[in-house]
Coordinates of N, CA and C in Angstrom, one line a residue:
M1 N 0.8 -1.2 0.0 CA 0.0 0.0 0.0 C 0.9 1.3 0.0
K2 N 1.9 1.2 0.8 CA 2.8 2.3 0.9 C 3.5 2.6 -0.4
N3 N 3.9 1.5 -1.1 CA 4.6 1.7 -2.4 C 3.6 2.2 -3.4
L4 N 2.3 1.8 -3.4 CA 1.3 2.3 -4.3 C 1.1 3.8 -4.1
L5 N 1.1 4.3 -2.8 CA 0.9 5.7 -2.5 C 2.1 6.5 -3.0
S6 N 3.3 5.9 -2.9 CA 4.5 6.6 -3.4 C 4.5 6.8 -4.9
I7 N 4.0 5.7 -5.6 CA 3.9 5.8 -7.0 C 2.9 6.9 -7.5
L8 N 1.7 6.9 -6.8 CA 0.7 7.9 -7.1 C 1.2 9.3 -6.9
F9 N 1.9 9.5 -5.7 CA 2.5 10.8 -5.4 C 3.5 11.2 -6.5
L10 N 4.3 10.3 -6.9 CA 5.3 10.6 -7.9 C 4.7 11.0 -9.2
A11 N 3.6 10.3 -9.6 CA 2.9 10.6 -10.8 C 2.3 12.0 -10.8
L12 N 1.7 12.3 -9.6 CA 1.1 13.6 -9.5 C 2.2 14.7 -9.6
V13 N 3.3 14.5 -9.0 CA 4.4 15.5 -9.0 C 4.9 15.7 -10.5
L14 N 5.1 14.5 -11.2 CA 5.5 14.6 -12.6 C 4.6 15.3 -13.5
T15 N 3.3 15.0 -13.3 CA 2.3 15.7 -14.2 C 2.1 17.1 -13.8
G16 N 2.3 17.4 -12.5 CA 2.1 18.8 -12.0 C 3.2 19.7 -12.5
C17 N 4.4 19.1 -12.8 CA 5.5 19.9 -13.2 C 5.4 20.3 -14.7
S18 N 4.6 19.6 -15.4 CA 4.5 19.9 -16.8 C 3.8 21.3 -17.1
P19 N 4.4 22.1 -17.9 CA 3.8 23.4 -18.2 C 2.7 23.3 -19.2
F20 N 2.3 22.1 -19.7 CA 1.3 22.0 -20.7 C 0.1 21.2 -20.3
T21 N -1.1 21.7 -20.7 CA -2.3 21.1 -20.3 C -3.2 20.8 -21.5
L22 N -3.7 19.6 -21.7 CA -4.6 19.3 -22.7 C -5.9 20.0 -22.4
V23 N -6.4 20.9 -23.3 CA -7.6 21.7 -23.1 C -8.8 20.9 -23.6
N24 N -8.7 20.4 -24.8 CA -9.8 19.6 -25.3 C -9.2 18.6 -26.3
S25 N -10.0 17.5 -26.6 CA -9.7 16.5 -27.6 C -11.0 15.9 -28.0
E26 N -11.4 16.1 -29.2 CA -12.7 15.7 -29.7 C -12.7 15.2 -31.1
T27 N -13.4 14.0 -31.3 CA -13.6 13.5 -32.7 C -14.9 13.9 -33.2
Y28 N -15.0 14.3 -34.5 CA -16.3 14.8 -35.1 C -16.7 13.8 -36.2
N29 N -18.0 13.8 -36.4 CA -18.7 13.1 -37.5 C -18.3 11.6 -37.5
N30 N -18.2 11.0 -36.3 CA -17.9 9.6 -36.1 C -16.7 9.2 -37.0
A31 N -15.7 10.1 -37.1 CA -14.5 9.8 -37.9 C -13.7 8.7 -37.5
D32 N -13.3 7.8 -38.4 CA -12.4 6.7 -38.1 C -11.0 7.2 -38.7
L33 N -10.2 7.8 -37.8 CA -9.0 8.4 -38.2 C -8.0 7.3 -38.6
A34 N -8.1 6.1 -38.1 CA -7.2 5.0 -38.5 C -7.4 4.6 -39.9
A35 N -8.5 5.0 -40.5 CA -8.8 4.7 -41.9 C -8.0 5.6 -42.9
Y36 N -7.4 6.7 -42.3 CA -6.6 7.5 -43.1 C -5.1 7.1 -43.0
H37 N -4.4 7.0 -44.1 CA -3.0 6.5 -44.0 C -2.0 7.6 -44.3
T38 N -2.5 8.7 -44.8 CA -1.6 9.8 -45.2 C -2.1 11.1 -44.5
F39 N -1.3 12.1 -44.5 CA -1.7 13.4 -44.0 C -0.8 14.5 -44.6
R40 N -1.3 15.7 -44.5 CA -0.4 16.8 -44.8 C -0.7 17.9 -43.9
I41 N 0.3 18.8 -43.6 CA 0.2 19.9 -42.7 C 0.0 21.2 -43.4
V42 N -0.9 22.0 -43.0 CA -1.1 23.3 -43.6 C 0.2 24.1 -43.7
T43 N 0.4 24.8 -44.8 CA 1.6 25.6 -45.1 C 1.2 27.1 -45.2
P44 N 2.1 28.0 -44.9 CA 1.7 29.4 -44.9 C 1.1 29.9 -46.2
D45 N 1.5 29.3 -47.3 CA 1.0 29.8 -48.6 C -0.4 29.3 -48.8
E46 N -1.0 28.5 -48.0 CA -2.4 28.1 -48.1 C -3.3 29.0 -47.3
G47 N -2.8 29.9 -46.5 CA -3.5 30.8 -45.8 C -2.7 32.0 -45.4
K48 N -2.6 32.3 -44.1 CA -1.8 33.4 -43.6 C -1.0 33.0 -42.3
M49 N 0.2 33.5 -42.2 CA 1.0 33.2 -41.0 C 0.3 33.8 -39.8
I50 N 0.3 33.1 -38.7 CA -0.3 33.5 -37.5 C 0.4 34.8 -37.0
P51 N -0.3 35.9 -36.7 CA 0.3 37.1 -36.2 C 1.3 36.9 -35.0
G52 N 2.5 37.4 -35.1 CA 3.4 37.3 -34.0 C 4.3 36.0 -34.1
M53 N 3.9 35.1 -35.0 CA 4.7 33.8 -35.1 C 5.7 33.9 -36.2
Q54 N 6.9 33.6 -35.9 CA 7.9 33.5 -37.0 C 7.9 32.2 -37.7
A55 N 8.6 32.2 -38.8 CA 8.6 31.0 -39.6 C 9.2 29.8 -38.9
V56 N 10.3 30.1 -38.1 CA 10.9 29.0 -37.4 C 10.0 28.3 -36.4
T57 N 9.1 29.1 -35.8 CA 8.1 28.5 -34.8 C 7.1 27.6 -35.6
Y58 N 6.7 28.1 -36.7 CA 5.8 27.3 -37.6 C 6.5 25.9 -37.9
Y59 N 7.7 26.0 -38.4 CA 8.4 24.8 -38.8 C 8.6 23.8 -37.6
N60 N 8.9 24.4 -36.4 CA 9.0 23.6 -35.2 C 7.7 22.9 -34.9
I61 N 6.6 23.6 -34.9 CA 5.3 23.0 -34.7 C 5.0 21.9 -35.7
A62 N 5.2 22.2 -37.0 CA 5.0 21.3 -38.0 C 5.8 20.0 -37.9
A63 N 7.1 20.2 -37.5 CA 8.0 19.0 -37.3 C 7.5 18.1 -36.2
A64 N 7.0 18.8 -35.1 CA 6.5 18.0 -33.9 C 5.3 17.2 -34.3
I65 N 4.4 17.9 -35.0 CA 3.1 17.2 -35.5 C 3.5 16.1 -36.4
R66 N 4.4 16.3 -37.3 CA 4.8 15.3 -38.3 C 5.3 14.0 -37.5
E67 N 6.2 14.3 -36.5 CA 6.7 13.2 -35.7 C 5.6 12.3 -35.1
Q68 N 4.6 13.0 -34.5 CA 3.5 12.3 -33.8 C 2.7 11.5 -34.8
M69 N 2.5 12.0 -36.0 CA 1.7 11.3 -37.0 C 2.5 10.1 -37.6
V70 N 3.8 10.3 -37.8 CA 4.6 9.2 -38.3 C 4.7 8.0 -37.3
E71 N 4.8 8.4 -36.0 CA 4.8 7.4 -35.0 C 3.5 6.6 -34.9
R72 N 2.5 7.1 -35.5 CA 1.2 6.4 -35.5 C 0.9 5.7 -36.8
G73 N 1.9 5.7 -37.7 CA 1.8 4.9 -38.9 C 1.3 5.7 -40.1
F74 N 1.2 7.0 -40.0 CA 0.8 7.8 -41.1 C 2.0 8.2 -42.0
T75 N 1.7 8.5 -43.2 CA 2.8 8.9 -44.2 C 2.4 10.3 -44.7
E76 N 3.4 11.2 -44.7 CA 3.1 12.6 -45.2 C 3.0 12.5 -46.7
D77 N 2.0 13.2 -47.2 CA 1.7 13.2 -48.7 C 1.0 14.5 -49.0
P78 N 1.6 15.3 -49.9 CA 1.1 16.6 -50.3 C -0.3 16.5 -50.9
S79 N -0.7 15.3 -51.4 CA -2.0 15.2 -52.0 C -3.0 14.5 -51.1
S80 N -2.7 14.3 -49.8 CA -3.5 13.7 -48.9 C -4.8 14.4 -48.6
P81 N -5.9 13.7 -48.5 CA -7.2 14.4 -48.1 C -7.2 14.9 -46.7
L82 N -6.3 14.3 -45.8 CA -6.3 14.6 -44.4 C -5.4 15.9 -44.2
L83 N -6.0 17.0 -44.0 CA -5.3 18.2 -43.8 C -5.2 18.5 -42.3
I84 N -4.0 18.9 -41.8 CA -3.9 19.3 -40.4 C -3.7 20.8 -40.4
N85 N -4.7 21.4 -39.8 CA -4.7 22.9 -39.7 C -4.3 23.3 -38.3
I86 N -3.6 24.4 -38.1 CA -3.2 24.8 -36.8 C -3.6 26.3 -36.5
A87 N -3.8 26.6 -35.3 CA -4.1 27.9 -34.8 C -3.5 28.2 -33.5
I88 N -3.3 29.5 -33.2 CA -2.9 29.9 -31.9 C -3.7 31.1 -31.5
S89 N -4.0 31.1 -30.2 CA -4.7 32.3 -29.6 C -3.6 33.0 -28.7
T90 N -3.5 34.3 -28.9 CA -2.4 35.0 -28.2 C -3.0 36.1 -27.3
H91 N -4.3 36.1 -27.1 CA -5.0 37.0 -26.2 C -5.8 36.2 -25.2
R92 N -6.3 36.9 -24.2 CA -7.1 36.2 -23.1 C -8.6 36.7 -23.2
E93 N -9.4 35.7 -23.1 CA -10.9 36.0 -23.0 C -11.6 34.8 -22.4
I94 N -12.5 35.0 -21.6 CA -13.3 33.8 -21.0 C -14.8 34.1 -21.2
Q95 N -15.4 33.5 -22.1 CA -16.8 33.7 -22.3 C -17.3 32.7 -23.4
T96 N -18.6 32.6 -23.6 CA -19.1 31.8 -24.6 C -19.9 32.7 -25.5
E97 N -19.7 32.6 -26.8 CA -20.4 33.5 -27.8 C -20.9 32.7 -29.0
P98 N -21.9 33.3 -29.7 CA -22.4 32.6 -30.9 C -21.3 32.5 -31.9
L99 N -21.3 31.5 -32.7 CA -20.4 31.3 -33.8 C -20.8 32.3 -34.9
V100 N -19.8 33.0 -35.4 CA -20.1 34.0 -36.5 C -19.3 33.5 -37.7
S101 N -19.7 33.9 -38.9 CA -19.1 33.3 -40.1 C -17.7 33.7 -40.4
N102 N -17.2 34.8 -39.9 CA -15.9 35.3 -40.3 C -14.9 35.2 -39.2
Y103 N -15.0 34.3 -38.2 CA -14.1 34.4 -37.1 C -12.9 33.4 -37.3
Y104 N -12.8 32.7 -38.3 CA -11.7 31.8 -38.5 C -10.9 32.1 -39.8
P105 N -9.9 32.8 -39.9 CA -9.4 33.7 -38.8 C -9.9 35.1 -39.2
W106 N -9.7 36.1 -38.3 CA -10.0 37.5 -38.6 C -8.9 38.1 -39.4
Y107 N -9.2 38.6 -40.6 CA -8.2 39.2 -41.4 C -8.3 40.8 -41.4
G108 N -9.1 41.3 -40.5 CA -9.2 42.7 -40.5 C -8.1 43.4 -39.8
P109 N -8.2 44.7 -39.6 CA -7.1 45.4 -38.9 C -6.9 45.0 -37.5
A110 N -5.7 45.2 -36.9 CA -5.5 44.9 -35.5 C -6.3 45.9 -34.7
P111 N -6.7 45.6 -33.5 CA -6.4 44.4 -32.8 C -7.3 43.2 -33.3
Y112 N -6.7 42.0 -33.3 CA -7.5 40.9 -33.7 C -8.5 40.6 -32.6
P113 N -9.6 39.9 -32.9 CA -10.6 39.6 -31.8 C -9.8 38.8 -30.7
A114 N -9.9 39.2 -29.5 CA -9.1 38.6 -28.4 C -9.5 37.1 -28.2
Y115 N -10.8 36.7 -28.4 CA -11.2 35.5 -28.0 C -11.2 34.4 -29.0
Y116 N -10.7 34.6 -30.2 CA -10.7 33.5 -31.2 C -9.3 33.2 -31.6
P117 N -9.0 31.9 -31.8 CA -7.7 31.5 -32.3 C -7.6 31.9 -33.8
F118 N -6.4 32.1 -34.2 CA -6.1 32.5 -35.5 C -5.6 31.3 -36.3
F119 N -6.5 30.7 -37.2 CA -6.1 29.5 -37.9 C -5.4 29.9 -39.2
M120 N -4.3 29.2 -39.5 CA -3.6 29.5 -40.7 C -4.4 29.3 -42.0
Y121 N -5.2 28.2 -42.0 CA -6.1 27.9 -43.1 C -7.5 28.3 -42.6
P122 N -8.2 29.2 -43.2 CA -9.5 29.7 -42.7 C -10.4 28.6 -42.3
R123 N -10.8 28.5 -41.1 CA -11.6 27.4 -40.6 C -13.0 27.5 -41.2
Q124 N -13.5 28.6 -41.6 CA -14.9 28.7 -42.1 C -15.0 28.0 -43.5
Y125 N -13.8 27.6 -44.1 CA -13.9 26.9 -45.3 C -14.3 25.4 -45.1
Y126 N -14.3 24.9 -43.9 CA -14.7 23.5 -43.7 C -15.6 23.3 -42.4
W127 N -15.7 24.4 -41.6 CA -16.4 24.2 -40.4 C -17.8 24.8 -40.6
P128 N -18.9 24.0 -40.4 CA -20.2 24.6 -40.7 C -20.6 25.7 -39.7
A129 N -21.0 26.8 -40.3 CA -21.4 28.0 -39.5 C -22.9 27.9 -39.2
T130 N -23.3 27.0 -38.3 CA -24.7 26.9 -38.0 C -25.1 28.0 -36.9
S131 N -26.3 28.4 -37.0 CA -26.7 29.5 -36.2 C -26.8 29.2 -34.7
N132 N -26.9 27.9 -34.3 CA -27.0 27.6 -32.9 C -25.7 27.1 -32.4
A133 N -24.7 27.1 -33.1 CA -23.4 26.6 -32.7 C -22.8 27.7 -31.7
Q134 N -22.1 27.2 -30.7 CA -21.4 28.0 -29.7 C -19.9 27.8 -29.7
V135 N -19.2 28.8 -29.5 CA -17.8 28.7 -29.3 C -17.4 28.9 -27.9
I136 N -16.9 27.9 -27.2 CA -16.5 28.1 -25.8 C -15.1 28.8 -25.8
T137 N -15.2 30.1 -25.9 CA -14.0 30.9 -26.1 C -13.1 30.9 -24.9
G138 N -13.6 30.5 -23.8 CA -12.7 30.4 -22.6 C -11.5 29.5 -22.7
I139 N -11.6 28.5 -23.6 CA -10.5 27.6 -23.7 C -9.3 28.3 -24.5
Y140 N -9.7 29.3 -25.2 CA -8.6 29.9 -26.1 C -7.9 31.0 -25.3
K141 N -7.3 30.7 -24.2 CA -6.5 31.6 -23.5 C -5.2 31.8 -24.2
E142 N -4.4 32.7 -23.6 CA -3.1 33.1 -24.2 C -2.2 31.9 -24.4
G143 N -1.7 31.7 -25.7 CA -0.8 30.7 -26.0 C -1.3 29.3 -26.3
V144 N -2.7 29.2 -26.4 CA -3.2 27.9 -26.7 C -3.0 27.5 -28.2
L145 N -2.4 26.3 -28.4 CA -2.2 25.8 -29.7 C -3.4 24.9 -30.0
T146 N -4.1 25.1 -31.1 CA -5.2 24.3 -31.5 C -4.9 23.6 -32.9
M147 N -5.2 22.3 -33.0 CA -5.0 21.5 -34.2 C -6.3 21.0 -34.6
D148 N -6.7 21.2 -35.9 CA -7.8 20.6 -36.5 C -7.3 19.6 -37.5
M149 N -8.0 18.5 -37.6 CA -7.8 17.5 -38.7 C -9.1 17.5 -39.5
V150 N -9.0 17.6 -40.8 CA -10.2 17.7 -41.7 C -10.0 17.0 -43.0
N151 N -11.0 16.3 -43.4 CA -11.0 15.8 -44.8 C -11.2 17.0 -45.7
I152 N -10.2 17.5 -46.3 CA -10.3 18.8 -47.0 C -11.0 18.6 -48.3
Q153 N -10.9 17.4 -48.9 CA -11.6 17.2 -50.2 C -13.1 17.2 -50.0
Q154 N -13.6 16.7 -48.9 CA -15.1 16.7 -48.6 C -15.5 17.8 -47.6
K155 N -14.5 18.6 -47.1 CA -14.8 19.7 -46.2 C -15.5 19.1 -44.9
I156 N -15.0 18.0 -44.4 CA -15.6 17.4 -43.2 C -14.6 17.5 -42.0
P157 N -14.9 18.2 -40.9 CA -14.1 18.2 -39.7 C -14.0 16.7 -39.1
L158 N -12.8 16.3 -38.7 CA -12.6 15.0 -38.2 C -12.2 15.0 -36.8
Y159 N -11.3 15.9 -36.4 CA -10.8 15.9 -35.0 C -10.2 17.2 -34.7
S160 N -10.3 17.6 -33.4 CA -9.7 18.8 -32.9 C -9.2 18.6 -31.5
S161 N -8.0 19.3 -31.3 CA -7.5 19.3 -29.9 C -6.7 20.5 -29.7
S162 N -6.6 20.9 -28.4 CA -5.9 22.1 -28.0 C -5.0 21.9 -26.8
V163 N -3.9 22.6 -26.7 CA -3.0 22.5 -25.6 C -2.6 23.9 -25.2
A164 N -2.5 24.1 -23.9 CA -1.9 25.3 -23.3 C -0.6 25.0 -22.6
T165 N 0.4 25.8 -22.7 CA 0.4 27.0 -23.5 C 1.8 26.9 -24.2
V166 N 1.8 27.4 -25.5 CA 3.0 27.4 -26.2 C 3.8 28.7 -26.1
L167 N 3.3 29.6 -25.3 CA 4.1 30.8 -24.9 C 4.8 30.5 -23.6
N168 N 5.9 31.1 -23.4 CA 6.7 30.8 -22.2 C 6.4 31.5 -20.9
G169 N 5.4 32.4 -20.9 CA 5.0 33.0 -19.7 C 5.8 34.2 -19.3
S170 N 6.8 34.6 -20.1 CA 7.6 35.7 -19.8 C 6.8 37.0 -20.2
E171 N 7.3 38.1 -19.8 CA 6.6 39.4 -20.1 C 6.5 39.6 -21.6
E172 N 7.5 39.1 -22.4 CA 7.5 39.2 -23.8 C 6.5 38.2 -24.4
A173 N 6.1 37.2 -23.7 CA 5.3 36.1 -24.1 C 5.8 35.5 -25.4
Q174 N 7.0 35.0 -25.4 CA 7.6 34.5 -26.6 C 7.2 33.0 -26.7
F175 N 7.3 32.5 -28.0 CA 7.0 31.1 -28.2 C 8.1 30.2 -27.6
R176 N 7.8 29.0 -27.2 CA 8.8 28.1 -26.6 C 9.7 27.6 -27.7
N177 N 10.8 27.0 -27.2 CA 11.9 26.5 -28.1 C 11.4 25.2 -28.6
L178 N 12.3 24.6 -29.4 CA 12.0 23.3 -30.1 C 11.6 22.2 -29.1
A179 N 12.3 22.1 -28.0 CA 12.0 21.0 -27.1 C 10.7 21.3 -26.4
G180 N 10.4 22.5 -26.1 CA 9.1 22.9 -25.5 C 8.0 22.7 -26.4
I181 N 8.1 23.0 -27.6 CA 7.1 22.8 -28.6 C 6.8 21.3 -28.8
A182 N 7.9 20.5 -28.9 CA 7.7 19.1 -29.0 C 7.0 18.5 -27.9
E183 N 7.2 18.9 -26.6 CA 6.5 18.4 -25.5 C 5.0 18.9 -25.5
A184 N 4.8 20.1 -25.9 CA 3.4 20.6 -26.1 C 2.6 19.8 -27.1
V185 N 3.2 19.5 -28.2 CA 2.6 18.7 -29.2 C 2.3 17.3 -28.8
Q186 N 3.2 16.7 -28.0 CA 3.0 15.4 -27.4 C 1.8 15.4 -26.6
T187 N 1.6 16.5 -25.8 CA 0.4 16.6 -25.0 C -0.8 16.8 -25.9
L188 N -0.7 17.5 -26.9 CA -1.8 17.7 -27.9 C -2.3 16.4 -28.5
F189 N -1.4 15.4 -28.6 CA -1.8 14.1 -29.2 C -2.0 13.1 -28.1
S190 N -2.1 13.5 -26.8 CA -2.1 12.5 -25.7 C -3.4 11.7 -25.7
K191 N -4.5 12.2 -26.3 CA -5.8 11.5 -26.4 C -6.2 11.3 -27.8
F192 N -5.3 11.3 -28.7 CA -5.6 11.1 -30.1 C -6.0 9.6 -30.3
P193 N -7.1 9.4 -31.1 CA -7.7 8.0 -31.1 C -6.8 7.0 -31.8
V194 N -5.8 7.3 -32.5 CA -4.9 6.3 -33.1 C -3.6 6.2 -32.3
P195 N -3.3 5.1 -31.7 CA -2.2 4.9 -30.8 C -0.9 4.9 -31.5
V196 N 0.2 5.2 -30.7 CA 1.6 5.1 -31.2 C 1.9 3.7 -31.5
L197 N 2.6 3.5 -32.6 CA 3.0 2.1 -33.0 C 4.0 1.5 -31.9
P198 N 4.0 0.2 -31.7 CA 4.8 -0.4 -30.6 C 6.2 0.0 -30.6
Q199 N 6.8 0.1 -31.8 CA 8.3 0.4 -31.9 C 8.6 1.8 -31.4
Y200 N 7.6 2.7 -31.2 CA 7.9 4.0 -30.7 C 7.5 4.2 -29.3
R201 N 6.9 3.2 -28.6 CA 6.3 3.4 -27.3 C 7.4 3.5 -26.2
S202 N 8.6 3.1 -26.4 CA 9.6 3.1 -25.4 C 10.3 4.4 -25.4
K203 N 10.0 5.3 -26.3 CA 10.6 6.7 -26.3 C 10.3 7.5 -25.1

């Protein structure tokens, strides 16, 4: 019993030390993600670079996502129907508001709407803008990284998850380094419905 309590305490300490928290993880439209064998990650030329994010940060995030997908048996293919879109929210807001048609992302003049994440590929191109949909904007606090997976050929949302926070908490609120981003993305995939292949589980 004593050993069991020690193990539980150690697990709590280890998880408590992580600067990253899985905010949400949800599968849509009864998607069978294991049925997809390829993927592609959104590129800046398909939309717009997230405000305040440099190219090196994008490439670090893309590399971390790529690693997670490859470890689950997916192959990167530029013609894949499975598009992985990313977004970051860099402002704070806690409320729930009706979904509006132009909030993914906002391309108007600054300041950008504080409560919505800025998606590289406009989310309204595949996310149905139904009048009764609600956006729980409270999850999009500062530094939250959101990942959408969508069948881009059929415009069908498949999966979405979010992790906080990819900003380092300093006064300048800078993006984390490569190791920090890799750890954040690992948390982002922690409840992904396709498991890591056996050969990668010992990492």
